[in-house]
Coordinates of C-alpha atoms in Angstrom, one line a residue:
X1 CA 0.0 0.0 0.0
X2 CA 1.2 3.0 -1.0
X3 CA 2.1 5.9 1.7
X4 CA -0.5 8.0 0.5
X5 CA -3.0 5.7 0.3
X6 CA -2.6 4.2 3.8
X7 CA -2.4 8.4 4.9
X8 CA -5.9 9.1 3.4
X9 CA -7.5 5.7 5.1
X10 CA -5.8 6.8 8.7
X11 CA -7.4 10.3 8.0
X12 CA -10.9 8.9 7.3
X13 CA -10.8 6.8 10.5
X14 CA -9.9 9.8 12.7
X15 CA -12.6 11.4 11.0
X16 CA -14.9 9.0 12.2
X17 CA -13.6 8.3 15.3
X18 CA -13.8 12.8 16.0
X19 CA -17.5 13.1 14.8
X20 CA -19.0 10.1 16.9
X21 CA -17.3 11.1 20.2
X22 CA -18.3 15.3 19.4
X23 CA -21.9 13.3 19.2
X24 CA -21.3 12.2 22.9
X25 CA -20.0 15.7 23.6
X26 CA -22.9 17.5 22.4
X27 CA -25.0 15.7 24.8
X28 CA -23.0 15.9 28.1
X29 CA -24.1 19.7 29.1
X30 CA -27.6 19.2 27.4
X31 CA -29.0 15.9 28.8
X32 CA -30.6 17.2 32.1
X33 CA -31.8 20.1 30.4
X34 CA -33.5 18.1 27.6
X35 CA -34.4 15.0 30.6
X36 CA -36.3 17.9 32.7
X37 CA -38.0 19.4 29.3
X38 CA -39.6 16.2 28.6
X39 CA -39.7 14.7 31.9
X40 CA -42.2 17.8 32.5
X41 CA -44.0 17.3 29.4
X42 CA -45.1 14.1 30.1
X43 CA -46.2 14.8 33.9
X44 CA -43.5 12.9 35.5
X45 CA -43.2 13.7 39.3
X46 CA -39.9 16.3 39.2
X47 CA -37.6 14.4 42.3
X48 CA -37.8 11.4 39.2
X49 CA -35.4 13.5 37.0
X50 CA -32.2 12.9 38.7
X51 CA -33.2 9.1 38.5
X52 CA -33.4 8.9 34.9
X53 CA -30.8 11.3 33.9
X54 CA -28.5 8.5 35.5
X55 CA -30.3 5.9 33.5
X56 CA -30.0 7.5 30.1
X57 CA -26.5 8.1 30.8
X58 CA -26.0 4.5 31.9
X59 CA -28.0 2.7 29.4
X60 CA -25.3 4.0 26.7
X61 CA -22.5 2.3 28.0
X62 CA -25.0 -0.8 28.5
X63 CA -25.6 -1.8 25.1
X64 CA -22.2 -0.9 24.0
X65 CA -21.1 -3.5 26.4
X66 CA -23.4 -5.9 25.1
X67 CA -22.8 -5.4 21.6
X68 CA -18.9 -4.6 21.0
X69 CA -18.2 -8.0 20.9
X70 CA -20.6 -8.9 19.0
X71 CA -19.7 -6.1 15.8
X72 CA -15.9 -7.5 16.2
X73 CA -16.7 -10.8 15.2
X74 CA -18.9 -9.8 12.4
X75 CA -15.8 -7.2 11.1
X76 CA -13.2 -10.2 11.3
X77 CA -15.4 -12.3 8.8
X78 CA -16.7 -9.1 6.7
X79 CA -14.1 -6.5 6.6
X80 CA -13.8 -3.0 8.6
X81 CA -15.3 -1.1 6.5
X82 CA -19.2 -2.3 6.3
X83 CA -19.3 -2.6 10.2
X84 CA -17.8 1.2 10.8
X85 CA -21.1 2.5 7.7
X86 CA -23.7 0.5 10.0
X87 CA -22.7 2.3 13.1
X88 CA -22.2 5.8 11.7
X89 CA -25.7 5.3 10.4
X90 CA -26.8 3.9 14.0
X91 CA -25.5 7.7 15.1
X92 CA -27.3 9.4 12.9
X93 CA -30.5 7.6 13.6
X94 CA -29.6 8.0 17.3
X95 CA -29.3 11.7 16.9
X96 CA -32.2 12.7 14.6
X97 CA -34.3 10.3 17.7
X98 CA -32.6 12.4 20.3
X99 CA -33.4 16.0 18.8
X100 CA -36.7 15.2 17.7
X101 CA -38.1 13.5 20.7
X102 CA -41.5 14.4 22.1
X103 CA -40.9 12.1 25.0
X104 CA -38.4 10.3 27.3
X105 CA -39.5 6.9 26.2
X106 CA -38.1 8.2 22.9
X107 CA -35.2 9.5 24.5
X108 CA -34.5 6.4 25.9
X109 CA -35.0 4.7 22.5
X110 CA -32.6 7.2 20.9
X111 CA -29.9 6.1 23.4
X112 CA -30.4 2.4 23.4
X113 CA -30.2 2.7 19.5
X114 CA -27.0 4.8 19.8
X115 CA -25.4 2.2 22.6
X116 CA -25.6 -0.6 20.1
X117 CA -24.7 1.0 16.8
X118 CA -22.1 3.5 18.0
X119 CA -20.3 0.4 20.4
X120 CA -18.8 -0.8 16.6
X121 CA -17.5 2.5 15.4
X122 CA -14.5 3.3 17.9
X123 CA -13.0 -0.9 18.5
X124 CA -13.8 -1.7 14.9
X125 CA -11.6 1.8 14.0
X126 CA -8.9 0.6 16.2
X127 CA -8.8 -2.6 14.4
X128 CA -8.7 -1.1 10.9
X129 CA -6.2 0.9 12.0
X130 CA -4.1 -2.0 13.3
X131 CA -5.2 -3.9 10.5
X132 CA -3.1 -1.2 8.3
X133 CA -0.1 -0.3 10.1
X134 CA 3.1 -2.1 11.3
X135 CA 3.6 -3.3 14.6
X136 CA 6.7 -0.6 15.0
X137 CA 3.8 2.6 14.1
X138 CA 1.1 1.2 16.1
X139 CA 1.5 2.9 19.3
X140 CA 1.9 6.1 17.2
X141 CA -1.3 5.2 15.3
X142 CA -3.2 4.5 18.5
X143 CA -2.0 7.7 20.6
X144 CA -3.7 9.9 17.0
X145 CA -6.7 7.7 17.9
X146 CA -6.7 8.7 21.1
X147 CA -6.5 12.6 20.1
X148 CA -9.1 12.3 17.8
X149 CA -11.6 10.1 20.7
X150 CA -10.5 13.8 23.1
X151 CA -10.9 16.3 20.4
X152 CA -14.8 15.0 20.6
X153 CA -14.9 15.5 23.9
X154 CA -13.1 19.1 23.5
X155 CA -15.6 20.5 21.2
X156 CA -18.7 18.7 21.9
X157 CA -19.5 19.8 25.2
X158 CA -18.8 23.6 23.9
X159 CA -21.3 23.3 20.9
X160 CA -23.6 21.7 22.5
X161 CA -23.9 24.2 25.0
X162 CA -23.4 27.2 22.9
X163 CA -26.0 25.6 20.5
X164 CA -28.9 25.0 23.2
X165 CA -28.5 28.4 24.0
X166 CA -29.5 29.9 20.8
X167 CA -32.0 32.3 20.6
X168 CA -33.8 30.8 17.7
X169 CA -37.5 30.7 18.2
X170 CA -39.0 27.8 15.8
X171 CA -41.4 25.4 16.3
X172 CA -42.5 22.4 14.2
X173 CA -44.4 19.1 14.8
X174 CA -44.8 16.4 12.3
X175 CA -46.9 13.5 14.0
X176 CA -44.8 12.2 17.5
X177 CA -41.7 13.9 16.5
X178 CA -41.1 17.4 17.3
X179 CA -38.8 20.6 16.3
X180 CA -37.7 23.7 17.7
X181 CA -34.2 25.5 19.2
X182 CA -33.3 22.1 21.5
X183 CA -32.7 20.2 18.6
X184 CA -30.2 22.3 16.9
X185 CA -27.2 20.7 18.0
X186 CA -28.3 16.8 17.3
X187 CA -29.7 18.2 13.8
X188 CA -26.2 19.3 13.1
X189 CA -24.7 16.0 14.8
X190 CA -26.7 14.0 12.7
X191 CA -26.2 16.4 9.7
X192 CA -22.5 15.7 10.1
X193 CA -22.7 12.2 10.5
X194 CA -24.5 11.8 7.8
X195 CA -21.6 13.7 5.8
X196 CA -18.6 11.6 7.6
X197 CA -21.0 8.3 5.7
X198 CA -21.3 9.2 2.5
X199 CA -17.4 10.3 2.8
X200 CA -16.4 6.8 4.4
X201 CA -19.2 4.7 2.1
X202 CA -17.3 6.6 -1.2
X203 CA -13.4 6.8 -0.3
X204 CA -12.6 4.3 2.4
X205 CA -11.1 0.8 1.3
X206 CA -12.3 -2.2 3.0
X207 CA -9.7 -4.5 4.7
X208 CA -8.5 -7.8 3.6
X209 CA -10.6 -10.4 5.1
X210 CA -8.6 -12.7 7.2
X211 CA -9.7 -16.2 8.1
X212 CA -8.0 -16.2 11.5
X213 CA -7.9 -19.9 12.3
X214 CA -7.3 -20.5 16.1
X215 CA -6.1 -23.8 17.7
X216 CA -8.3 -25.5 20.3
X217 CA -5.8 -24.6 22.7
X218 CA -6.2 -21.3 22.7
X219 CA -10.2 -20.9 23.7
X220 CA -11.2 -18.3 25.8
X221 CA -10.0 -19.9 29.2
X222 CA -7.4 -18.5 31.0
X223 CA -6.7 -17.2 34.9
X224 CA -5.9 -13.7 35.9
X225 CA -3.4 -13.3 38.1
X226 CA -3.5 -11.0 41.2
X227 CA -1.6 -8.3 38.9
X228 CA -3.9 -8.0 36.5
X229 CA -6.8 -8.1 38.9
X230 CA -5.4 -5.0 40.5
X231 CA -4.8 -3.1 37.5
X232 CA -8.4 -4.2 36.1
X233 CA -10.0 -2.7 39.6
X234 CA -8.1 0.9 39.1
X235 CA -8.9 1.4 36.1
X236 CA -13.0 0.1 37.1
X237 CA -12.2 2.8 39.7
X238 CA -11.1 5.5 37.4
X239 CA -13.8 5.1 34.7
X240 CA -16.2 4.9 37.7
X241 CA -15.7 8.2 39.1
X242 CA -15.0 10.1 36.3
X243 CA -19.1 8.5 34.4
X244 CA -20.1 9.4 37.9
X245 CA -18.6 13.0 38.1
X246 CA -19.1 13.9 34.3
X247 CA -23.1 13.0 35.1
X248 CA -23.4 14.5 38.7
X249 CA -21.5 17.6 37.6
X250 CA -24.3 18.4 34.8
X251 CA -26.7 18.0 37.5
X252 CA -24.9 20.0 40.6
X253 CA -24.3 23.3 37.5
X254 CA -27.8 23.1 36.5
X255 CA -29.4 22.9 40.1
X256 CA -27.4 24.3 42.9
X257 CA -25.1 27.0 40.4
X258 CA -27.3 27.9 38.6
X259 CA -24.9 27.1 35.5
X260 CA -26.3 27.8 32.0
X261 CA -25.6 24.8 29.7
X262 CA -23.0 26.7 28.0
X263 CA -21.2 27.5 31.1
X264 CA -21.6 23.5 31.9
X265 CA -20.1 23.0 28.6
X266 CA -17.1 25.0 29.6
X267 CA -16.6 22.6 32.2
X268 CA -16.6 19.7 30.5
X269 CA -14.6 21.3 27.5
X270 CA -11.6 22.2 30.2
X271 CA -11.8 18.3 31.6
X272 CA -11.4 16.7 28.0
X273 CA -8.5 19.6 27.0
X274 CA -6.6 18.8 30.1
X275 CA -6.9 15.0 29.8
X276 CA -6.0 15.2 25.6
X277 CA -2.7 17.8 26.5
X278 CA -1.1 16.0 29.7
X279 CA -1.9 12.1 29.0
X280 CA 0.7 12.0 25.7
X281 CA 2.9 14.6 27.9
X282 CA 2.8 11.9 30.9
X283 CA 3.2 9.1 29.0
X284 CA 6.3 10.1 27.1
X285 CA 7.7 12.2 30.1
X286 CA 6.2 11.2 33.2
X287 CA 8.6 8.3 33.7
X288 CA 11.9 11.1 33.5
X289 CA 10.7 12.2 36.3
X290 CA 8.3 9.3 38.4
X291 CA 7.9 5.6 38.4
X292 CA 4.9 4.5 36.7
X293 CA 3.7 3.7 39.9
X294 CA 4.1 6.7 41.6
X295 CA 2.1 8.6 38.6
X296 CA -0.1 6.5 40.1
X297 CA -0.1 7.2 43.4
X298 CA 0.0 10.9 42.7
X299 CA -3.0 11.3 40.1
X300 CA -5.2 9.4 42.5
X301 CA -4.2 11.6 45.2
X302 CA -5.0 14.9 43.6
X303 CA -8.1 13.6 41.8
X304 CA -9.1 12.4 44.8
X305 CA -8.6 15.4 47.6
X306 CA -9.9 17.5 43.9
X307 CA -13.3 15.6 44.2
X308 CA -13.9 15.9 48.1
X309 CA -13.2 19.5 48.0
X310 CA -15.6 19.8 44.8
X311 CA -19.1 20.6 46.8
X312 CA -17.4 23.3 49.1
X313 CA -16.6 25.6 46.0
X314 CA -18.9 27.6 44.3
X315 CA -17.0 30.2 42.7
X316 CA -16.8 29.8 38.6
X317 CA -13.4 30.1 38.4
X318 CA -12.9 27.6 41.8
X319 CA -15.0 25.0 40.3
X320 CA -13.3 24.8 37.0
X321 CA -9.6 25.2 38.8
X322 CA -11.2 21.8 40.8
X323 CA -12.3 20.0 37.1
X324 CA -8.8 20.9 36.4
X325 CA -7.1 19.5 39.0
X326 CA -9.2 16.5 38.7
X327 CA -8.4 15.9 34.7
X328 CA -4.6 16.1 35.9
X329 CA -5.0 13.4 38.5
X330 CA -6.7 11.3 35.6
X331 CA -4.3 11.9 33.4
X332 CA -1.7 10.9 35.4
X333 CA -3.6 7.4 36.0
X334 CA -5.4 6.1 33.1
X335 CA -2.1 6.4 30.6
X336 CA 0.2 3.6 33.0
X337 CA -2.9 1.7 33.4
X338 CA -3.1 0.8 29.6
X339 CA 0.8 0.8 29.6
X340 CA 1.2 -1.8 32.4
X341 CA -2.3 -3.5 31.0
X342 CA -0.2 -3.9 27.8
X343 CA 2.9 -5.3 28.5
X344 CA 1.3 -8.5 30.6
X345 CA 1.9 -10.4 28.2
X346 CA 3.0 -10.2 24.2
X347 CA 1.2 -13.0 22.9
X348 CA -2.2 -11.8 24.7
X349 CA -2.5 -8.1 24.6
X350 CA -5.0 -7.6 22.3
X351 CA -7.0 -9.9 24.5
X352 CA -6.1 -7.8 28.3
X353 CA -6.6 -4.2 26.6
X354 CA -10.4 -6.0 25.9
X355 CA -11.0 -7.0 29.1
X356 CA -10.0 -3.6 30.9
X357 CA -12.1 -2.1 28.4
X358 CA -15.6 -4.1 29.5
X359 CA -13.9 -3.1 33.2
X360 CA -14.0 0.3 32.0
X361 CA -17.6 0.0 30.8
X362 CA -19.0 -1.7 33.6
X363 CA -17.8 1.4 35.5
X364 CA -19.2 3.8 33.2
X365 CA -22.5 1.7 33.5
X366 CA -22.8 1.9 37.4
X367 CA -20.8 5.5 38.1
X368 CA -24.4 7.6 36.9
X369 CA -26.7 5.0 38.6
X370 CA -24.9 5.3 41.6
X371 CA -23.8 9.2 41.2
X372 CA -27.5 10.3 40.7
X373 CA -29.5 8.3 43.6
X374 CA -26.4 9.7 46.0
X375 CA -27.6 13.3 45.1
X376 CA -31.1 12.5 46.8
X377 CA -29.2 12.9 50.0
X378 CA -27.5 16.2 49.0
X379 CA -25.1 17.1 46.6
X380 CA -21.9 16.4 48.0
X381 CA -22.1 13.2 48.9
X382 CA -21.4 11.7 45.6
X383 CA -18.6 13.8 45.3
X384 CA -17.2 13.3 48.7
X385 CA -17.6 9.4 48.0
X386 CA -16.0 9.5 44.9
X387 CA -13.1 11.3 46.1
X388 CA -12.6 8.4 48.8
X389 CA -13.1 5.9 46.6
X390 CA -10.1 7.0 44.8
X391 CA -8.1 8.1 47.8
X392 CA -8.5 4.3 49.3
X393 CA -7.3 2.8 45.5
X394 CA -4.1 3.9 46.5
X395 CA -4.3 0.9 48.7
X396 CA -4.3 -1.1 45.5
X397 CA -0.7 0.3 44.3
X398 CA 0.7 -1.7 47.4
X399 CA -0.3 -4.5 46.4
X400 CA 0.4 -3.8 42.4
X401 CA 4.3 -2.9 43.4
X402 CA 3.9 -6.8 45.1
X403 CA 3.1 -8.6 42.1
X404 CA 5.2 -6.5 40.1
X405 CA 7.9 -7.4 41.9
X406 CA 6.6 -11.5 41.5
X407 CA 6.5 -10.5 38.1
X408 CA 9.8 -9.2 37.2
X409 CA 11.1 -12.6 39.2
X410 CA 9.1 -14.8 36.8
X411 CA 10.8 -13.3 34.0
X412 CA 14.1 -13.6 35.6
X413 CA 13.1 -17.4 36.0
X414 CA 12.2 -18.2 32.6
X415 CA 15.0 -16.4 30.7
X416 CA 17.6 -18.1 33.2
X417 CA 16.0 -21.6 32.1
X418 CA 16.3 -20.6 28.5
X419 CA 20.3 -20.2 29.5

């Protein structure tokens, strides 16, 4: 393939990968907002809305979880390509459902739809992009991924907020679905969707279909050992109270600052910048300067005390100098997590990277259930428990730097039998 070629096909997969997660951006600041709207239209008792903003936010992550395997399969025995078409169209269906809803049954609908369509876009990426580049350019490949997955979360949060404050005045109703200035910004989601389709559906290349042909040996049985158990509960930790934080945050601007959307948005925007700048910076530098481990140590400690201190601010500028910190301390986590996740083992690591990502869903599923019925007894207890949920995972690292240390033995072991 030539250089150019192979260029294009990274560019179009970025492009994908950007428009699905500015989808999920758009909705972050909006979703109470639109959840009280409709929850108020349909006579819904008001101390329900907290309840089923966690449940909308949950129920994405639900059916992702439940479907990403099943889209993999399908894109090992059909190509990249035809999988990555079906779940951009899933988002634009999901969208068009989500600014056009009348209801919260459709809202719900709209999300479920998105959960299972959208779960194929981002792994099935990855896997094209793998699928394309060399072993030596595939962290390289991955990290632009990874950029492109943030640079959603940079912008969507902003336009969705900016959008939902328009001052538009529009209404139109054809049969159960409805229009006016609320559905700007998943018209234009959808409209850009739609776009990124017919771009991908025209210009991008299917991959070679390979007939991977395992040996009975090598079913899906295997034992985790203490290690990797550890690592798989910090990083449920992390993804826990960051889904719980991103969907209590929303809640705590709209009802006790008195945020706007758009100055929600801000929030959010500041969170995904500082996580997309310092998690390549850490990566590549941190270790110059800490152990791995002690990154780790660190970013749970100030995302931690960050969150605890959370509920006793209520200045602008405070609260966004706490999502700050708290991005920091993330950063600082989640980038060793995937490194250390990764270098388990050589022949399996396609295989660990998938298991900490249904960790990391599970977390995502139960941090807004969880986040949202803890607000019932005032808002800073979910903050105050998320910050001590981190603050004890340091625990964990003592018992990580253990097996680490069993670890490195092994390996001493085996390569002294080899001699």
């Amino acid at each position: 393939m030539k250089r150019k070629e192979k260029l294009n096909r990274i560019y179009l997969i970025l492009l994908s990968l950007f428009v699905v997660m500015l989808g999920y951006g758009i909705l972050l600041p909006t979703l109470p907002y639109y959840t009280e709207r409709l929850a108020l239209k349909d006579n819904l008792d008001t101390e329900l809305i907290n309840f089923h903003i966690g449940m909308l936010t949950s129920i994405y992550p639900l059916f992702q979880l439940l479907f990403v395997i099943v889209w993999g399969k399908l894109s090992d025995k059909y190509g990249r390509k035809p999988l990555i078409v079906i779940g951009l169209i899933g988002f634009v269906v999901m969208n068009l459902l989500t600014g056009l809803a009348t209801s919260l049954t459709m809202l719900y609908i709209a999300r479920i739809v998105g959960g299972i369509f959208t779960s194929s876009v981002i792994p099935v990426s990855n896997a094209y992009l793998s699928d394309i580049t060399s072993e030596k350019r595939r962290t390289k490949i991955m990290a632009w991924s990874g950029v492109a997955i943030s640079s959603g979360l940079i912008f969507g949060p902003v336009l969705g907020g900016f959008l939902s404050q328009t001052n538009l005045h529009f209404k139109f109703s054809i049969g159960v679905f409805h229009l006016d200035r609320f559905s700007v910004p998943f018209i234009l989601a959808a409209l850009l969707g739609f776009v990124v389709v017919l771009i991908i559906g025209k210009w991008l290349k299917n991959t070679e279909i390979k007939r991977r042909i395992a040996s009975k040996g090598n079913k899906f049985s295997f034992s985790l050992s203490t290690y990797f158990i550890v690592l798989l509960l910090l990083s449920f930790v992390m993804q826990f109270v960051v889904t719980l934080f991103e969907t209590v945050f929303s809640i705590y601007g709209k009802d006790e600052l008195a945020f706007t959307s758009n100055q929600v948005g801000i929030g959010f925007m500041l969170c995904g910048s500082v996580m997309a700048v310092l998690q390549p910076v850490f990566a590549t530098y941190g270790e110059k300067i800490l152990t791995s481990k002690q990154q780790i140590i660190l970013g749970l400690l100030i995302s931690g005390v960050s969150l605890i201190v959370f509920p006793f601010v209520n200045n602008e500028l405070n609260v966004y100098l706490m999502i700050i910190l708290f991005a920091a301390g993330g950063a600082m986590v989640t980038p060793n997590l995937l490194s250390a996740v990764s270098l388990i083992s050589k022949e399996n690591t396609g295989r660990n990277i998938s298991i900490q990502s249904s960790t990391n869903s599970i977390g995502q599923i139960l941090g807004p259930v969880l986040g949202t019925w803890l607000i019932a007894g005032g808002f800073y207890y979910p903050f105050i428990i998320a910050g001590v949920s981190v603050l004890g995972a340091m625990g964990l690292v003592y018992f990580l730097k253990t097996q680490d240390k069993e670890v490195d033995e092994n390996l001493l072991a085996d390569q002294h039998k080899k001699l």
